[in-house]
Tab-separated table of C-alpha atoms in Angstrom:
chain	number	residue	atom	x	y	z
X	397	MET	CA	99.971	67.047	93.890
X	398	GLY	CA	98.027	64.876	96.270
X	399	THR	CA	97.090	65.847	99.809
X	400	SER	CA	99.512	67.397	102.245
X	401	GLN	CA	99.332	69.143	105.573
X	402	GLY	CA	100.467	72.715	106.157
X	403	PRO	CA	99.726	75.564	108.545
X	404	VAL	CA	96.349	76.133	106.883
X	405	GLY	CA	95.267	72.499	106.990
X	406	SER	CA	94.650	69.868	104.364
X	407	VAL	CA	94.754	70.827	100.711
X	408	SER	CA	94.242	68.850	97.555
X	409	LEU	CA	95.245	70.539	94.334
X	410	SER	CA	95.699	68.806	91.020
X	411	GLY	CA	96.295	69.570	87.353
X	412	ILE	CA	96.539	73.299	86.706
X	413	GLY	CA	96.131	73.919	90.453
X	414	GLU	CA	99.264	71.893	91.082
X	415	THR	CA	101.275	73.603	88.374
X	416	SER	CA	100.422	76.949	89.972
X	417	LEU	CA	102.479	75.893	92.998
X	418	GLY	CA	105.401	75.277	90.651
X	419	VAL	CA	104.970	78.842	89.393
X	420	ALA	CA	104.786	80.083	93.006
X	421	ALA	CA	108.117	78.341	93.650
X	422	LEU	CA	109.650	80.233	90.739
X	423	ARG	CA	108.200	83.526	91.953
X	424	ALA	CA	109.590	82.873	95.428
X	425	ARG	CA	112.988	82.097	93.885
X	426	GLU	CA	112.920	85.334	91.880
X	427	SER	CA	111.865	87.354	94.931
X	428	ALA	CA	114.980	86.173	96.765
X	429	ARG	CA	117.338	87.498	94.073
X	430	PRO	CA	119.095	90.826	94.716
X	431	ASP	CA	118.407	91.771	91.074
X	432	ARG	CA	114.791	90.598	91.184
X	433	LEU	CA	112.349	91.844	88.563
X	434	PHE	CA	109.506	91.910	91.096
X	435	GLU	CA	108.841	91.082	94.726
X	436	ASP	CA	106.164	88.605	95.729
X	437	PRO	CA	106.165	88.249	99.536
X	438	TYR	CA	103.263	85.763	99.373
X	439	ALA	CA	104.675	83.124	97.038
X	440	GLN	CA	106.635	81.394	99.781
X	441	ARG	CA	103.589	81.562	102.048
X	442	PHE	CA	101.596	79.524	99.527
X	443	LEU	CA	104.371	76.936	99.350
X	444	ASP	CA	104.651	76.671	103.126
X	445	ALA	CA	100.879	76.413	103.533
X	446	ALA	CA	100.754	73.556	101.036
X	447	GLY	CA	103.712	71.702	102.549
X	448	TYR	CA	105.208	72.026	99.073
X	449	SER	CA	108.559	70.556	98.130
X	450	SER	CA	110.232	71.616	94.897
X	451	ALA	CA	112.184	68.340	94.726
X	452	ALA	CA	109.903	66.776	92.118
X	453	TRP	CA	109.833	69.926	90.014
X	454	ALA	CA	113.625	70.095	90.107
X	455	ALA	CA	113.897	66.651	88.472
X	456	ARG	CA	116.156	66.689	85.442
X	457	PRO	CA	115.894	64.505	82.359
X	458	SER	CA	119.107	62.652	81.598
X	459	SER	CA	119.442	64.613	78.361
X	460	GLY	CA	118.949	68.175	79.571
X	461	ARG	CA	117.840	70.799	82.109
X	462	GLY	CA	114.989	70.526	84.583
X	463	PHE	CA	111.677	72.385	84.473
X	464	LEU	CA	112.552	74.920	87.186
X	465	ASP	CA	115.813	75.835	85.478
X	466	LEU	CA	114.152	76.104	82.075
X	467	MET	CA	111.260	78.232	83.311
X	468	SER	CA	112.779	80.481	86.005
X	469	ASP	CA	113.585	83.426	83.728
X	470	GLN	CA	110.404	82.866	81.712
X	471	VAL	CA	108.213	83.238	84.799
X	472	ALA	CA	110.258	86.179	86.101
X	473	VAL	CA	110.025	88.105	82.841
X	474	ARG	CA	106.356	87.386	82.162
X	475	THR	CA	105.388	88.285	85.756
X	476	ARG	CA	107.135	91.664	85.551
X	477	PHE	CA	105.731	92.312	82.070
X	478	PHE	CA	102.161	91.548	83.122
X	479	ASP	CA	102.519	93.590	86.328
X	480	GLU	CA	103.310	96.625	84.206
X	481	VAL	CA	100.616	95.940	81.595
X	482	LEU	CA	97.899	95.462	84.227
X	483	LEU	CA	98.768	98.575	86.210
X	484	ASP	CA	99.076	100.694	83.066
X	485	ALA	CA	95.659	99.516	81.833
X	486	ALA	CA	94.026	100.037	85.241
X	487	GLY	CA	95.433	103.564	85.325
X	488	ASP	CA	94.224	104.231	81.783
X	489	GLY	CA	90.544	103.547	82.205
X	490	CYS	CA	90.206	99.777	82.665
X	491	SER	CA	88.664	99.888	86.113
X	492	GLN	CA	87.911	96.139	86.072
X	493	VAL	CA	90.652	93.512	86.192
X	494	VAL	CA	89.956	89.823	85.598
X	495	LEU	CA	92.585	87.189	86.397
X	496	LEU	CA	91.557	83.985	84.635
X	497	ALA	CA	92.712	80.716	86.274
X	498	SER	CA	94.540	82.895	88.776
X	499	GLY	CA	96.260	80.029	90.607
X	500	MET	CA	98.728	81.325	93.200
X	501	ASP	CA	98.661	84.865	91.786
X	502	ALA	CA	99.074	87.412	94.603
X	503	ARG	CA	98.598	90.526	92.455
X	504	PRO	CA	95.461	91.691	94.344
X	505	TYR	CA	97.664	91.996	97.429
X	506	ARG	CA	101.124	92.952	96.218
X	507	LEU	CA	100.443	95.576	93.513
X	508	GLY	CA	99.496	99.197	94.141
X	509	TRP	CA	96.207	99.414	92.241
X	510	PRO	CA	94.639	102.758	91.283
X	511	SER	CA	91.702	103.895	93.398
X	512	GLY	CA	88.441	102.392	92.176
X	513	THR	CA	89.954	99.213	90.738
X	514	ARG	CA	87.669	96.163	90.953
X	515	LEU	CA	89.568	92.890	90.573
X	516	PHE	CA	87.965	89.498	89.918
X	517	GLU	CA	89.913	86.276	90.475
X	518	VAL	CA	88.494	83.315	88.567
X	519	ASP	CA	89.579	79.795	89.509
X	520	PHE	CA	88.329	76.551	91.017
X	521	GLY	CA	86.751	76.969	94.427
X	522	GLU	CA	89.356	74.749	96.103
X	523	VAL	CA	92.189	76.918	94.788
X	524	LEU	CA	90.567	80.161	95.940
X	525	ALA	CA	89.729	78.706	99.360
X	526	PHE	CA	93.299	77.498	99.826
X	527	LYS	CA	94.689	80.936	98.991
X	528	ARG	CA	92.222	82.645	101.302
X	529	ARG	CA	93.276	80.472	104.234
X	530	ALA	CA	96.968	80.844	103.478
X	531	LEU	CA	96.816	84.628	103.256
X	532	ALA	CA	94.646	84.976	106.355
X	533	GLY	CA	97.609	83.644	108.313
X	534	VAL	CA	99.674	86.708	107.385
X	535	ARG	CA	96.725	89.134	107.424
X	536	ALA	CA	97.207	90.053	103.776
X	537	VAL	CA	94.935	92.880	102.631
X	538	PRO	CA	93.856	93.371	98.998
X	539	GLN	CA	94.929	96.714	97.527
X	540	CYS	CA	91.696	96.960	95.509
X	541	ALA	CA	88.072	95.843	95.637
X	542	HIS	CA	88.605	92.084	95.400
X	543	PHE	CA	86.093	89.452	94.279
X	544	GLU	CA	86.616	85.689	94.260
X	545	VAL	CA	84.818	83.886	91.434
X	546	ALA	CA	84.700	80.117	91.872
X	547	ALA	CA	84.233	78.811	88.338
X	548	ASP	CA	85.498	76.287	85.796
X	549	LEU	CA	86.725	77.915	82.576
X	550	SER	CA	85.432	74.927	80.611
X	551	LYS	CA	81.875	75.661	81.768
X	552	ASP	CA	79.599	78.719	81.998
X	553	TRP	CA	82.022	80.969	83.860
X	554	PRO	CA	80.760	84.238	82.274
X	555	GLU	CA	77.436	83.832	84.085
X	556	VAL	CA	79.221	83.234	87.383
X	557	LEU	CA	81.444	86.264	86.759
X	558	ARG	CA	78.419	88.496	86.122
X	559	GLY	CA	76.832	87.146	89.287
X	560	ALA	CA	79.884	88.295	91.243
X	561	GLY	CA	79.300	91.882	90.141
X	562	PHE	CA	81.256	92.083	86.886
X	563	ARG	CA	79.911	94.730	84.486
X	564	ALA	CA	80.178	94.033	80.767
X	565	ASP	CA	79.658	97.738	79.996
X	566	ALA	CA	82.867	98.800	81.782
X	567	PRO	CA	86.328	98.527	80.162
X	568	THR	CA	88.250	95.541	81.487
X	569	ILE	CA	91.835	94.335	81.454
X	570	TRP	CA	91.910	90.546	81.138
X	571	LEU	CA	94.879	88.374	82.113
X	572	ALA	CA	95.197	84.831	80.742
X	573	GLU	CA	98.590	83.853	82.134
X	574	GLY	CA	99.817	80.313	81.577
X	575	ILE	CA	96.497	79.269	80.014
X	576	LEU	CA	96.473	79.353	76.217
X	577	TYR	CA	99.029	76.598	75.577
X	578	ALA	CA	97.197	74.336	78.049
X	579	LEU	CA	94.018	74.509	75.916
X	580	PRO	CA	93.132	72.704	72.691
X	581	GLY	CA	92.580	75.067	69.778
X	582	GLU	CA	88.768	75.063	69.995
X	583	ALA	CA	88.857	75.759	73.731
X	584	ALA	CA	91.256	78.673	73.197
X	585	ASP	CA	88.869	80.064	70.557
X	586	LEU	CA	85.929	79.768	72.951
X	587	LEU	CA	87.845	81.487	75.760
X	588	LEU	CA	88.640	84.459	73.522
X	589	GLU	CA	85.058	84.589	72.209
X	590	ARG	CA	83.736	84.770	75.756
X	591	MET	CA	86.201	87.477	76.794
X	592	THR	CA	85.231	89.471	73.712
X	593	GLU	CA	81.504	89.146	74.420
X	594	LEU	CA	82.064	90.411	77.967
X	595	SER	CA	84.298	93.321	76.952
X	596	ALA	CA	83.315	96.935	76.473
X	597	PRO	CA	85.181	98.867	73.748
X	598	GLY	CA	88.580	99.953	75.042
X	599	SER	CA	89.068	96.767	77.037
X	600	GLU	CA	92.518	95.221	77.015
X	601	LEU	CA	93.910	91.709	77.120
X	602	ALA	CA	97.243	90.257	78.237
X	603	ALA	CA	98.326	86.656	77.776
X	604	ASP	CA	101.283	84.454	77.045
X	605	HIS	CA	101.658	81.630	74.584
X	606	ALA	CA	104.400	79.200	73.628
X	607	GLU	CA	105.147	76.354	71.300
X	608	ASP	CA	105.862	73.004	72.850
X	609	SER	CA	109.360	71.720	72.289
X	610	GLU	CA	111.569	68.740	72.827
X	611	VAL	CA	113.343	70.279	75.816
X	612	LEU	CA	110.063	71.252	77.517
X	613	ARG	CA	108.457	67.847	76.957
X	614	GLU	CA	111.494	66.082	78.412
X	615	ALA	CA	111.541	68.383	81.452
X	616	ARG	CA	107.810	67.877	82.088
X	617	ALA	CA	108.071	64.121	81.610
X	618	ALA	CA	110.822	63.987	84.259
X	619	ILE	CA	108.251	65.333	86.736
X	620	SER	CA	105.048	63.615	85.640
X	621	GLU	CA	103.401	62.242	82.516
X	622	ASP	CA	100.335	64.225	83.556
X	623	LEU	CA	102.255	67.422	82.828
X	624	VAL	CA	103.044	66.194	79.333
X	625	ARG	CA	99.335	65.654	78.678
X	626	LEU	CA	98.366	69.055	80.083
X	627	TRP	CA	99.753	70.767	76.970
X	628	GLY	CA	96.864	71.417	74.589
X	629	GLY	CA	98.587	73.536	71.959
X	630	GLY	CA	96.386	76.648	72.085
X	631	PRO	CA	95.462	78.819	69.085
X	632	THR	CA	96.063	77.110	65.763
X	633	THR	CA	96.587	80.285	63.704
X	634	ASP	CA	98.986	83.237	63.796
X	635	LEU	CA	98.408	85.060	67.094
X	636	ASP	CA	97.885	88.511	65.596
X	637	ALA	CA	95.416	87.139	63.020
X	638	TRP	CA	93.642	85.183	65.763
X	639	LEU	CA	93.121	88.303	67.855
X	640	GLU	CA	92.212	90.512	64.893
X	641	GLY	CA	89.562	88.009	63.844
X	642	HIS	CA	87.794	88.594	67.161
X	643	GLY	CA	87.979	92.389	67.013
X	644	TRP	CA	91.193	93.033	68.926
X	645	GLU	CA	94.109	95.252	67.918
X	646	PRO	CA	96.972	92.882	68.721
X	647	GLY	CA	100.581	92.934	69.755
X	648	ALA	CA	102.423	89.622	70.029
X	649	HIS	CA	105.941	90.205	71.363
X	650	GLU	CA	108.658	87.589	70.922
X	651	PHE	CA	109.662	86.426	74.388
X	652	GLY	CA	113.355	86.990	73.780
X	653	THR	CA	112.782	90.668	72.968
X	654	ILE	CA	111.034	91.284	76.287
X	655	ALA	CA	113.611	89.252	78.226
X	656	ARG	CA	116.468	91.301	76.797
X	657	SER	CA	114.642	94.544	77.647
X	658	PHE	CA	114.709	93.394	81.297
X	659	LYS	CA	118.384	92.434	80.965
X	660	ARG	CA	117.643	88.738	81.330
X	661	PRO	CA	118.853	85.915	79.084
X	662	VAL	CA	116.405	84.404	76.634
X	663	PRO	CA	115.062	81.275	78.409
X	664	PRO	CA	116.565	78.221	76.687
X	665	ALA	CA	113.162	76.638	76.067
X	666	PHE	CA	112.134	79.727	74.040
X	667	ASN	CA	115.391	80.587	72.293
X	668	PRO	CA	115.219	79.958	68.535
X	669	GLN	CA	119.021	79.633	68.560
X	670	SER	CA	118.885	76.643	70.929
X	671	GLU	CA	118.392	73.204	69.464
X	672	GLY	CA	115.106	71.554	70.468
X	673	SER	CA	113.498	74.791	71.690
X	674	GLY	CA	110.274	76.506	70.585
X	675	ARG	CA	109.036	80.058	70.270
X	676	GLY	CA	107.303	81.998	73.032
X	677	TRP	CA	105.253	85.205	73.075
X	678	LEU	CA	103.870	87.765	75.473
X	679	ILE	CA	100.612	89.148	74.108
X	680	THR	CA	98.836	92.460	74.539
X	681	ALA	CA	95.691	93.566	72.714
X	682	ARG	CA	93.034	96.261	72.834
X	683	LEU	CA	89.419	95.846	71.765
X	684	ARG	CA	88.471	98.080	68.867
X	685	VAL	CA	86.135	100.980	69.615
X	686	GLU	CA	83.434	99.401	67.473
X	687	LYS	CA	82.951	95.644	67.775
X	688	SER	CA	82.712	93.831	64.447
């Protein structure tokens, strides 16, 4: 994104950190709808603090729709879906919550967590520091015990997570939102292996995944070639088989099914009936009682 000035000072976010502001813009847009699927009062705060303009993200390829239009319902549906999954898991014994590459996620502050919930946000230090400064301006208070974990998911983040107080013997609900398709296959495998190693039986996992497509590539290219290169492809096998192979009881839900359950149209980038689109999934899984 480059450097810009906002009420919280100078920020410099790039790569995945920059895309998280695009997601914040979509969450702010959804929050303004009278029929919103969720309310995120902090999304606009992040945008204002970063001096963010959605003009670049609204760029349209000559042949189709822009990124914000393609992804608005996708982000709305997945946010609501994960809100429900996380709260259900936390209320059903997963007292630890880990948000991997949390970006501009405001769930520690905007969701009503059960008493005793311990939530760990894992992201680059610059991203966490930016969020901390932005939220201090509105005196936002976490609704749970909240721990920032400054770590790079490509490095030894499990050790950093343990150092922040994470307990591998306590059931955990993991969220990997907007991550899997940004990783090459081997990196996605390693991420799941590490989550599994850190998980007590009964732990749960939530994630999303999607196939790249012609319409998505064109929309990303209209913004930046860097966004085209950020797509790594993710798991190279069937999602249920991938999870089962690591000891998880899986559930991969077609995105369109979840969208329709929330009375939203299937996003065009993930509608098998639309030419040039790909498939998308929302994933839930539970670790088997006995690890293999």
